[in-house]
Coordinates of C-alpha atoms (C1' of nucleotides) in Angstrom, one line a residue:
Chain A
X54 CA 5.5 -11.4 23.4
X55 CA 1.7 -11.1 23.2
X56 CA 0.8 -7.6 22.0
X57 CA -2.9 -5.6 22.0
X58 CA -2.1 -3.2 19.5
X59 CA -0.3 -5.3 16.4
X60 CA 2.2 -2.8 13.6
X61 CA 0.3 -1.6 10.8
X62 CA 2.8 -3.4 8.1
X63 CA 2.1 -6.6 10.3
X64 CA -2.4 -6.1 10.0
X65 CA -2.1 -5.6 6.1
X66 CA -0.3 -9.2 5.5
X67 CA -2.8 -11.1 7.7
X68 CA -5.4 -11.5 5.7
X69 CA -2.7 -12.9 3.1
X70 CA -1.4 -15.2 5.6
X71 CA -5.2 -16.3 6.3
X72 CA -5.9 -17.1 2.7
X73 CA -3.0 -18.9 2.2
X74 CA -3.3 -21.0 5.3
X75 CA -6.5 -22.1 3.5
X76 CA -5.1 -22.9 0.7
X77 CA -2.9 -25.2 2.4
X78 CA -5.2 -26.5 4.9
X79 CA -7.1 -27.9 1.6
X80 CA -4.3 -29.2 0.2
X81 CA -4.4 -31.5 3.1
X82 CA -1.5 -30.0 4.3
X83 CA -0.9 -30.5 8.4
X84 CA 2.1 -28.5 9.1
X85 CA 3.9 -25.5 7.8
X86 CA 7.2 -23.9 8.5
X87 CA 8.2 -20.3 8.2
X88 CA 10.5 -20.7 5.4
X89 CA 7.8 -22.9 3.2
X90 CA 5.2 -19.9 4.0
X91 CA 7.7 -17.2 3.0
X92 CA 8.0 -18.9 -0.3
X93 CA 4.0 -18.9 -1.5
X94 CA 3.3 -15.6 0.0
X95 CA 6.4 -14.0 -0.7
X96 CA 7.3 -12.3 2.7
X97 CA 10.5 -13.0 4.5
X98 CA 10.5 -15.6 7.1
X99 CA 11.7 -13.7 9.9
X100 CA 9.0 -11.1 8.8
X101 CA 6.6 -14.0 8.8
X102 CA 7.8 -15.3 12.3
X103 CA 7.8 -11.7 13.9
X104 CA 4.6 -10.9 12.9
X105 CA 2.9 -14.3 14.1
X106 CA 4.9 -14.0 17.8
X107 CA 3.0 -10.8 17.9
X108 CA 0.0 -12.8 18.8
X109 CA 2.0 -15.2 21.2
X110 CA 3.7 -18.4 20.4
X111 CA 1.9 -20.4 17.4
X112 CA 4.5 -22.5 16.9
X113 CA 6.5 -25.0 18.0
X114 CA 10.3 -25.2 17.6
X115 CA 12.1 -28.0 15.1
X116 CA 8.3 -28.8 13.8
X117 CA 6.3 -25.8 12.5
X118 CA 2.9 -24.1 13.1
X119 CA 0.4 -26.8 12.9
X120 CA -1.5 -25.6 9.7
X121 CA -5.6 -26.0 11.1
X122 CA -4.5 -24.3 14.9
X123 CA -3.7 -21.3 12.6
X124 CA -6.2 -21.5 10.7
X125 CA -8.6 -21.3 13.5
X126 CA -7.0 -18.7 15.5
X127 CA -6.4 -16.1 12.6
X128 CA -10.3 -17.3 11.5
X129 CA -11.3 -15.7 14.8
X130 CA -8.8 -12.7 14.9
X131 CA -9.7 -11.8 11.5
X132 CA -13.4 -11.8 12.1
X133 CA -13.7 -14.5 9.7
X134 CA -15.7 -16.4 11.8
X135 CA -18.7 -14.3 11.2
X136 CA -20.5 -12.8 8.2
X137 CA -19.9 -9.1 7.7
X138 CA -22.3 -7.4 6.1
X139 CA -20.7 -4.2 3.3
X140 CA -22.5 -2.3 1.3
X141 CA -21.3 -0.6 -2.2
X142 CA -22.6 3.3 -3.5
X143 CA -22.0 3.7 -7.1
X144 CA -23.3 1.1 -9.6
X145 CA -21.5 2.3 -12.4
X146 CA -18.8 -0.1 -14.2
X147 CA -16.1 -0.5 -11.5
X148 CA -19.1 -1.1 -8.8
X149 CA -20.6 -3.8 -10.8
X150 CA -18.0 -5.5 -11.0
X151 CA -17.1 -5.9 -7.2
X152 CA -21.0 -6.9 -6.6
X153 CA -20.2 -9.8 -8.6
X154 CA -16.4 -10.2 -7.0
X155 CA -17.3 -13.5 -4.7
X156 CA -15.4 -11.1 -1.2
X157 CA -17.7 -13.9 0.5
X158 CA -15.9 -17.0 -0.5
X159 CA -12.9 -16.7 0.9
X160 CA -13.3 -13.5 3.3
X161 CA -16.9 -13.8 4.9
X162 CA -17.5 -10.6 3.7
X163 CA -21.1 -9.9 1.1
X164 CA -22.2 -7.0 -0.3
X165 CA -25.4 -6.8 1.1
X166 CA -27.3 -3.5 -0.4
X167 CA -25.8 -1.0 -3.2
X168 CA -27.2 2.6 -3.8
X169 CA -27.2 4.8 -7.3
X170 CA -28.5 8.2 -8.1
X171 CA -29.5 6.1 -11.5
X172 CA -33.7 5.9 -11.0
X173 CA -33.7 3.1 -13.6
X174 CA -31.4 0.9 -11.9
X175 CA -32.7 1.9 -8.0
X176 CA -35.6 -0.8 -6.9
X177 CA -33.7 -3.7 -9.3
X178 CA -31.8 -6.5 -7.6
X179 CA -27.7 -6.3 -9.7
X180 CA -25.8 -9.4 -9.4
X181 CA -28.3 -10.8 -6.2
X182 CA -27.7 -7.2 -4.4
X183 CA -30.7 -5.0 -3.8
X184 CA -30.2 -0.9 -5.2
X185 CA -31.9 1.5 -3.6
X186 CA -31.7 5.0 -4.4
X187 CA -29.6 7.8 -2.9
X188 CA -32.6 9.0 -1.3
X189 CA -33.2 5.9 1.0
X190 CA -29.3 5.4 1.3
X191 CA -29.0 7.0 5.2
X192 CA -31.5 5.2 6.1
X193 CA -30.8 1.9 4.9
X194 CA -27.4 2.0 6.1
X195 CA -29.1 2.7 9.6
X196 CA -31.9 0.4 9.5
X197 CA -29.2 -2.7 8.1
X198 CA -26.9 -1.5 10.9
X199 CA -24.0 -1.4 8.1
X200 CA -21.0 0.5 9.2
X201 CA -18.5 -0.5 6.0
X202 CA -18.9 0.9 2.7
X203 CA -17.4 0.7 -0.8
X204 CA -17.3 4.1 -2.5
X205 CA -17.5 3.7 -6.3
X206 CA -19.3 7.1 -7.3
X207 CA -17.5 9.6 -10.0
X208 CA -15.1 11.5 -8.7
X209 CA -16.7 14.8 -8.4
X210 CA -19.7 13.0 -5.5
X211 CA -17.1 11.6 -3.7
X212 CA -17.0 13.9 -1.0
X213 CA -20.8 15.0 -0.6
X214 CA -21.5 11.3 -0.9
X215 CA -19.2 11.2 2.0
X216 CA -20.6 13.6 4.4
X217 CA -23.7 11.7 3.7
X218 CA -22.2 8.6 5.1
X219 CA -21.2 10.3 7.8
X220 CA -24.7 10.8 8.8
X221 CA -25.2 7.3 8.8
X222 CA -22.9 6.4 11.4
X223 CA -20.5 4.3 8.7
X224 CA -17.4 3.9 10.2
X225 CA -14.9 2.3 7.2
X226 CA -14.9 3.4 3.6
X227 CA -13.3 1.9 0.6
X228 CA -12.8 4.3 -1.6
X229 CA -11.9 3.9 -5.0
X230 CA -12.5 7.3 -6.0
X231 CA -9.7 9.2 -6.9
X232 CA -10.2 11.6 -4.6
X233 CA -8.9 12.1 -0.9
X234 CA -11.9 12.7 1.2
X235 CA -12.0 15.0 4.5
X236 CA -14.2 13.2 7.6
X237 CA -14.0 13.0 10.8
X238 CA -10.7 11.6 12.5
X239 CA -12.6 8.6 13.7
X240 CA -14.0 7.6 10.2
X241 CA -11.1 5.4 8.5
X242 CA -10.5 5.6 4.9
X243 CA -8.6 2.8 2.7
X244 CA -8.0 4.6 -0.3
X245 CA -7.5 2.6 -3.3
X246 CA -6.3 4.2 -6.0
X247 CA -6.4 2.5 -9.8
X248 CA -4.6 4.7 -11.6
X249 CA -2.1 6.0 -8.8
X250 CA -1.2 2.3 -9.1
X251 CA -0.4 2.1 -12.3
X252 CA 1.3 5.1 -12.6
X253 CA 3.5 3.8 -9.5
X254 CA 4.6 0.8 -11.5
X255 CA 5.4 2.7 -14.6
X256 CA 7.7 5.1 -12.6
X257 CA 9.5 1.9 -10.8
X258 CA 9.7 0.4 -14.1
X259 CA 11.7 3.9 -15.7
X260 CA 13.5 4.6 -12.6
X261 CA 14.4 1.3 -10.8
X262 CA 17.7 -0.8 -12.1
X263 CA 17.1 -4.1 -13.4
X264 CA 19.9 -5.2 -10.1
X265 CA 18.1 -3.0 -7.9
X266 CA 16.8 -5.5 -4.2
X267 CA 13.1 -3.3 -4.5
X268 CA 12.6 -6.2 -7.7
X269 CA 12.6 -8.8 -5.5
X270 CA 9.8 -7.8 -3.2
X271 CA 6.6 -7.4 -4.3
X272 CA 4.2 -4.3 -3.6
X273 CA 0.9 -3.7 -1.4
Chain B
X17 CA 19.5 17.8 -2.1
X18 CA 18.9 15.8 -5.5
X19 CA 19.2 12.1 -5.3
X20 CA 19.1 9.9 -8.5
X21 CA 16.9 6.6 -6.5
X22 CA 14.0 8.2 -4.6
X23 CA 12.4 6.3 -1.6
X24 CA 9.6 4.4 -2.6
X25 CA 7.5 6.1 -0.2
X26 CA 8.1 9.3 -1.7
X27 CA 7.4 7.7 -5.4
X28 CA 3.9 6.1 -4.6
X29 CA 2.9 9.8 -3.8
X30 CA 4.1 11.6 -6.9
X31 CA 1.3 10.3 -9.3
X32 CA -1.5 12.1 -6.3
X33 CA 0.6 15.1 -6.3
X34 CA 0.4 15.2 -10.0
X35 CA -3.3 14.9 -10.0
X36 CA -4.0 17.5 -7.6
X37 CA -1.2 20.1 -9.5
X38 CA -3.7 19.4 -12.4
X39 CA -6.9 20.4 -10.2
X40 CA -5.3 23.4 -8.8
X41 CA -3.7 24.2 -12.6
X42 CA -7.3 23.8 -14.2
X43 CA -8.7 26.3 -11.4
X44 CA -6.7 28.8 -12.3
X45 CA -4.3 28.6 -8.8
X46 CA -0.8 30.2 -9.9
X47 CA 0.7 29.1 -6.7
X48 CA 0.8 27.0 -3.5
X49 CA 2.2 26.3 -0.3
X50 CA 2.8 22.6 1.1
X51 CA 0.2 23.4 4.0
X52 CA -2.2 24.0 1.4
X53 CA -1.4 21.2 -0.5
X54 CA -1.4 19.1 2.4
X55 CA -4.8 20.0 3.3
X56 CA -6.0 18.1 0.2
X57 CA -4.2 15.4 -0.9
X58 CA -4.5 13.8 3.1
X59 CA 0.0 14.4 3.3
X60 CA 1.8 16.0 6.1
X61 CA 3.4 19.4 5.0
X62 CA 7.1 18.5 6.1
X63 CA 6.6 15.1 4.1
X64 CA 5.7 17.0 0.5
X65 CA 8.4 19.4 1.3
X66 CA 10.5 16.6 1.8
X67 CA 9.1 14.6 -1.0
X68 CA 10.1 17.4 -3.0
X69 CA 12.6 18.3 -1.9
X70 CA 14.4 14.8 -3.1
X71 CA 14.4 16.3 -7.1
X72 CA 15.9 19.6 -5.7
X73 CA 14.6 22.8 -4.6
X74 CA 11.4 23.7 -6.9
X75 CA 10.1 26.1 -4.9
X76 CA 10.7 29.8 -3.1
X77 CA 11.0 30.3 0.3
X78 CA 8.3 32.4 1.4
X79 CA 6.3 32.1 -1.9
X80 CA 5.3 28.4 -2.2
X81 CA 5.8 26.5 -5.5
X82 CA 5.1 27.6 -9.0
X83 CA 2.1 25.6 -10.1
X84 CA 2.7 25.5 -13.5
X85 CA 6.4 24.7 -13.1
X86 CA 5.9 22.2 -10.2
X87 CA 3.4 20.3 -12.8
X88 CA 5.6 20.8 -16.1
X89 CA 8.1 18.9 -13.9
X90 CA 6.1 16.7 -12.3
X91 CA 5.1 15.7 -16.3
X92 CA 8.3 14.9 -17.1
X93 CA 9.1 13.2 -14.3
X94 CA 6.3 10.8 -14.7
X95 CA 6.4 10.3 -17.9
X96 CA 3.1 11.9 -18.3
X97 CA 4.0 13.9 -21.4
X98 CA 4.1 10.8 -23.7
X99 CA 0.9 7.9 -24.0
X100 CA 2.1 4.7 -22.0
X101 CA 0.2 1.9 -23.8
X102 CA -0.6 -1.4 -21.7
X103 CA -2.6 -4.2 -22.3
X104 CA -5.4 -6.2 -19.7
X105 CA -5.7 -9.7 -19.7
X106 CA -8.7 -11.5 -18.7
X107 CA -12.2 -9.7 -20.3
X108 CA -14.1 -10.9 -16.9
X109 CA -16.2 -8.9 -14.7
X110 CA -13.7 -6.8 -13.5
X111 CA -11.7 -6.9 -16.6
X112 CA -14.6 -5.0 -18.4
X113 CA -14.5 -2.8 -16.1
X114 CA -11.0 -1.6 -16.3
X115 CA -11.6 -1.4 -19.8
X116 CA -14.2 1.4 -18.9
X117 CA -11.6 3.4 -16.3
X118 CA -10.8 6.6 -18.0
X119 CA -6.6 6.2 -17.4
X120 CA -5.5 8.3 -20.3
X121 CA -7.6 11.3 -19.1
X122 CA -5.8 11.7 -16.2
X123 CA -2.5 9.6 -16.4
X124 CA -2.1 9.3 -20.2
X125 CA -2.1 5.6 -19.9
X126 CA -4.3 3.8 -22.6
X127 CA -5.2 0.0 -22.5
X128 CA -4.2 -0.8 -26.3
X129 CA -5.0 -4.3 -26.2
X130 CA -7.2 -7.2 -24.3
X131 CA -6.9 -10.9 -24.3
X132 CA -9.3 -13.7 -23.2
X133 CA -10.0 -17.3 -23.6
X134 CA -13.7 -17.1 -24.3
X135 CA -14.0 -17.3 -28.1
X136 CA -17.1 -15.6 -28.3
X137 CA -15.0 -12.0 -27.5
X138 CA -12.2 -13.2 -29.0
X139 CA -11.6 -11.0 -31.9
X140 CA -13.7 -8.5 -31.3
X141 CA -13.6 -5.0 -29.7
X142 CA -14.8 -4.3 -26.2
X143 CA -15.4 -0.7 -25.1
X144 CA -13.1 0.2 -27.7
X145 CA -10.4 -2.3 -27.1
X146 CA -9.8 -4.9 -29.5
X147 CA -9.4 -8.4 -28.1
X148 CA -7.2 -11.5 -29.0
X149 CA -7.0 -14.9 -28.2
X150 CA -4.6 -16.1 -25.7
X151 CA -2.7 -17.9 -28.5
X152 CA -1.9 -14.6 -30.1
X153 CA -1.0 -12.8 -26.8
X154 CA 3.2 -13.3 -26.8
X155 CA 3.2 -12.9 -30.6
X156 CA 0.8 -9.5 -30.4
X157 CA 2.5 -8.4 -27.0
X158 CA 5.8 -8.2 -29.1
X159 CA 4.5 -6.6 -31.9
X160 CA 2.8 -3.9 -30.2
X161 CA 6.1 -3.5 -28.1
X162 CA 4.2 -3.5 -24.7
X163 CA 5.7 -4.2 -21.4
X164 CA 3.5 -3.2 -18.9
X165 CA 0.5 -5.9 -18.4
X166 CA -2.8 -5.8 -16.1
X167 CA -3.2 -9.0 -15.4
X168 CA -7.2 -10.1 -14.3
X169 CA -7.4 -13.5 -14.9
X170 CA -9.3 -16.1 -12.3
X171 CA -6.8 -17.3 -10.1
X172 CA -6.0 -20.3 -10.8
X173 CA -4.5 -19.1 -14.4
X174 CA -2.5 -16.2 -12.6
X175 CA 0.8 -18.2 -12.2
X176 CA 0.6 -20.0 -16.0
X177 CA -0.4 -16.8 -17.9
X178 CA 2.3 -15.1 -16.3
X179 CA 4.8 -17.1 -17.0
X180 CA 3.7 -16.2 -21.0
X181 CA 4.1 -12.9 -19.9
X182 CA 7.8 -13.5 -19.5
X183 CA 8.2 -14.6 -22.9
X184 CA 7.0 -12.2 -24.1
X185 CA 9.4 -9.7 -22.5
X186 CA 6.8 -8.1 -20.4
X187 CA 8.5 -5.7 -17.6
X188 CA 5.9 -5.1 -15.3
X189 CA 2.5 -6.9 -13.9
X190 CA -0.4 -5.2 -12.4
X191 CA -1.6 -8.0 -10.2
X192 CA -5.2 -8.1 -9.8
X193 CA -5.6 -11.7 -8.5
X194 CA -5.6 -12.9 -5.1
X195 CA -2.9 -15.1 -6.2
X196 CA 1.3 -14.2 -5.2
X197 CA 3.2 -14.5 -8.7
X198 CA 6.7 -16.2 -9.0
X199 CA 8.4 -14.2 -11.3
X200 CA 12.2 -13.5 -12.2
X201 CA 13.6 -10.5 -10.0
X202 CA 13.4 -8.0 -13.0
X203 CA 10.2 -8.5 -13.3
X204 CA 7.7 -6.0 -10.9
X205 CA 5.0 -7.1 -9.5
X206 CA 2.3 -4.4 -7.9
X207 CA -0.4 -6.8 -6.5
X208 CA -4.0 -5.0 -5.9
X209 CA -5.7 -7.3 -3.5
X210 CA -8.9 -6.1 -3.4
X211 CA -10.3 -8.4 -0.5
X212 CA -7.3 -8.3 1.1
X213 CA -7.5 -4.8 1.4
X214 CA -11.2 -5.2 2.4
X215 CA -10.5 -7.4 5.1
X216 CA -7.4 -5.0 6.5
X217 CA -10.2 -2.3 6.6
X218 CA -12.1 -4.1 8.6
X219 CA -9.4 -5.4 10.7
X220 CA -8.5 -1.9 11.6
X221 CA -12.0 -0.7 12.0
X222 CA -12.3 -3.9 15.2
X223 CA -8.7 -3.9 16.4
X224 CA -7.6 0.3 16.9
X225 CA -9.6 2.1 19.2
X226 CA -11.2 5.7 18.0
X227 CA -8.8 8.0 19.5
X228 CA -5.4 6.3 17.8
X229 CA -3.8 8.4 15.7
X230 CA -3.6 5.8 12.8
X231 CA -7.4 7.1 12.1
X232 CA -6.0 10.5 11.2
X233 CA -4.1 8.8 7.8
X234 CA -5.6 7.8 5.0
X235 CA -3.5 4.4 3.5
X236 CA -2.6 3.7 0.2
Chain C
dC96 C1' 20.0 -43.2 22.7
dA97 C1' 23.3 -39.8 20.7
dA98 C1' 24.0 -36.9 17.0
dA99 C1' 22.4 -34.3 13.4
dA100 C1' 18.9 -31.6 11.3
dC101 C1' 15.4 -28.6 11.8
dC102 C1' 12.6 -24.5 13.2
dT103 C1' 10.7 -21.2 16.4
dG104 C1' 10.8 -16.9 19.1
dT105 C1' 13.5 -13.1 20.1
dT106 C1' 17.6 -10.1 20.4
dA107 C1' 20.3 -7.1 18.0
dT108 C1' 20.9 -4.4 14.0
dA109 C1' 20.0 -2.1 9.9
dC110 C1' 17.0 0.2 7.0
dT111 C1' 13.2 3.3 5.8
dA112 C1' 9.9 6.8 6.7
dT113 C1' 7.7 10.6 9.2
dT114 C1' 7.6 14.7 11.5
dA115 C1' 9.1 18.6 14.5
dA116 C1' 11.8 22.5 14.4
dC117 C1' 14.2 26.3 12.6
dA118 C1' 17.6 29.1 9.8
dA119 C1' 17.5 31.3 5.6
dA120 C1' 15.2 33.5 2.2
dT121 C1' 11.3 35.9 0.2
dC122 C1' 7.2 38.6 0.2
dA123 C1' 3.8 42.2 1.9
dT124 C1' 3.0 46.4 4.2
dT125 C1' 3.5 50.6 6.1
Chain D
dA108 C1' 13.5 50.8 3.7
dA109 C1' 12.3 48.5 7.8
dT110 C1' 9.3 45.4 10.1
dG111 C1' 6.5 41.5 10.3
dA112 C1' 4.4 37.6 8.1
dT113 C1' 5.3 33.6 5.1
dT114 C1' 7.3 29.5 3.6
dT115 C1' 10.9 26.7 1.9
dG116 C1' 14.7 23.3 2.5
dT117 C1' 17.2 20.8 5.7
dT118 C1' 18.9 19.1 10.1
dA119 C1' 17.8 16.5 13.9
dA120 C1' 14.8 13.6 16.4
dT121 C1' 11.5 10.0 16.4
dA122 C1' 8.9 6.3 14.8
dG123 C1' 8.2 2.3 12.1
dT124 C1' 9.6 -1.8 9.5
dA125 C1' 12.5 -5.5 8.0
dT126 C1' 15.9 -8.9 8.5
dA127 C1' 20.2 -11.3 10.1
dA128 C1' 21.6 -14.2 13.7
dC129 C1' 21.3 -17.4 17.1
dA130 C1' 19.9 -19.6 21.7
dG131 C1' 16.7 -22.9 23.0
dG132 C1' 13.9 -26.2 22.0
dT133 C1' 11.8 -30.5 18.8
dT134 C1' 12.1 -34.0 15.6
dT135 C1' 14.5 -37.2 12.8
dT136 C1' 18.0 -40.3 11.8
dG137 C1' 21.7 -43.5 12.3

DNA sequence: CAAAACCTGTTATACTATTAACAAATCATT
DNA sequence: AATGATTTGTTAATAGTATAACAGGTTTTG
């Protein structure tokens, strides 16, 4: 039951899928069954079976998925098999710390330029990433042809920041700001939200029973 | 319609309601509609009014909602009007930089205590957070009768560090490592997989075409 | 080789979430 | 006070997600 367009739910746990599938492919592992799979990445196995049959039949009945075949094929579907190039605007404590987070070691995925309004930290090279300053950023992001970007400025630039973006053509933004930005329908956002996080677990934590089923899943 | 167990969809929203009921309260707005609301926090009208509508009816037909009252409840309800103390373990890159995330300001959520392995920062105060050891850290967990845990260690330690954090009665884990915890069913788990959630954007970005209609929502 | 054990892919079902639509109520205006 | 403009709260319709159950195969074992 081959599908072009995959669920949303079903997109969001490949990359989990993918990274465990390495794991196990380095553990010298050759095969894998649903029900093994469901028990390191926490995701029922019928999910786990539904959402591979989406891309056709992986596996093979009474033995398992063959643990390199997947590999390989989510490698390709995942655009692992390539480098993707990301850049990051807002070299303040959060955004330091995600140019040193190693995205490239198990995602193919490097940070490749930053930006900061900061003049003293513009023209330096942070953690092996070049910074240039907000001035050059629309025309870096051209010239580098990047079309992915993590949004770590203070809250009140999100949004300007963003319109700037805009003008350079980026397509995807991570944004870790706390603030929902308005752009064009075809610009996708992946909000992540820190302390909207937090705050979520504190209310599950007050308002959840200790017998209640939602404690035995485990949250985006 | 009041319900005691809300749906979880309608709970990871409250804490961005609350946030923007403080912008609007801090501006001066007295009152507001759900389309107006909508318009900035990215969430279809029908959905806040149903959202809402799930703690009963807090607003006046034809009017809109109170701001005041709608955040006074909203307070309460999130447990906003007392300080939530949690601690962060693991003082890496990223740890330092939660360390720096301004929580109480807006949540009233402080980070009371750290703990790391190194022995060089063991003992001493990072960006106004004492640290401990990792021996002290069921003993000082205890003491300072915390249950709530951000949990950045590298990921090999995630599993083993955890399972101290069930002696030592914690509640709830805020799972910064690319790792999937196995953890009693009382225990919740909110994993923040940051390259996961990299990777998903740029999945999305390859695999849904401009004009779908999963471009016009922002995700969590 | 036959029987038992295993495991996928899919069908059927249940659950969860979103959104359109509108009656009922309030507000604003003349 | 009557009319028209708003806006909620809810009902009904739709969409999306998860999971149980099992037929149809494969592998393993006696």
């Amino acid at each position: 039951m081959v599908q072009t367009v995959i669920p949303k739910a079903t997109a969001k746990r490949l990359p989990l899928y993918y990274r465990y599938l390495n794991f196990l492919y380095n553990a010298g592992k050759k095969k894998v069954s649903s029900t093994e799979l469901s028990e390191v990445v926490k995701v029922d196995s019928a999910t786990i079976r539904r959402d591979f049959s989406y891309f056709g039949a992986l596996g093979k009945r009474g033995y398992g998925y063959d643990v390199e075949t997947l590999l390989n094929f989510f490698k390709k579907t995942l655009n692992q098999d390539h480098l993707t190039n990301v850049a990051l605007v807002g070299v303040g404590n959060l955004g330091h710390a995600l140019l040193n987070y190693n995205f490239q070691q198990t995602n193919n995925i490097r940070i490749s330029a930053a930006f900061d309004v900061n003049p003293e930290i513009a023209g330096t090279i942070q953690s092996g990433v070049p910074v240039y300053a907000m001035d050059d950023m629309v025309n870096q992001l051209k010239i580098q042809q990047i079309d992915i970007v993590i949004l770590t400025v203070p809250a009140e630039d999100a949004q300007a920041v963003s319109e700037q973006l805009i003008q350079a053509g980026i397509k995807g933004i991570m944004n870790f700001t706390p603030m929902r930005i308005s752009l064009p329908a075809n610009v996708r956002v992946q909000n992540v939200d820190l302390a909207n996080e937090l705050q979520t677990l504190i209310y599950f934590l007050d308002h959840y029973s200790k017998k209640d089923k939602l404690h035995h899943l485990q949250s985006s």
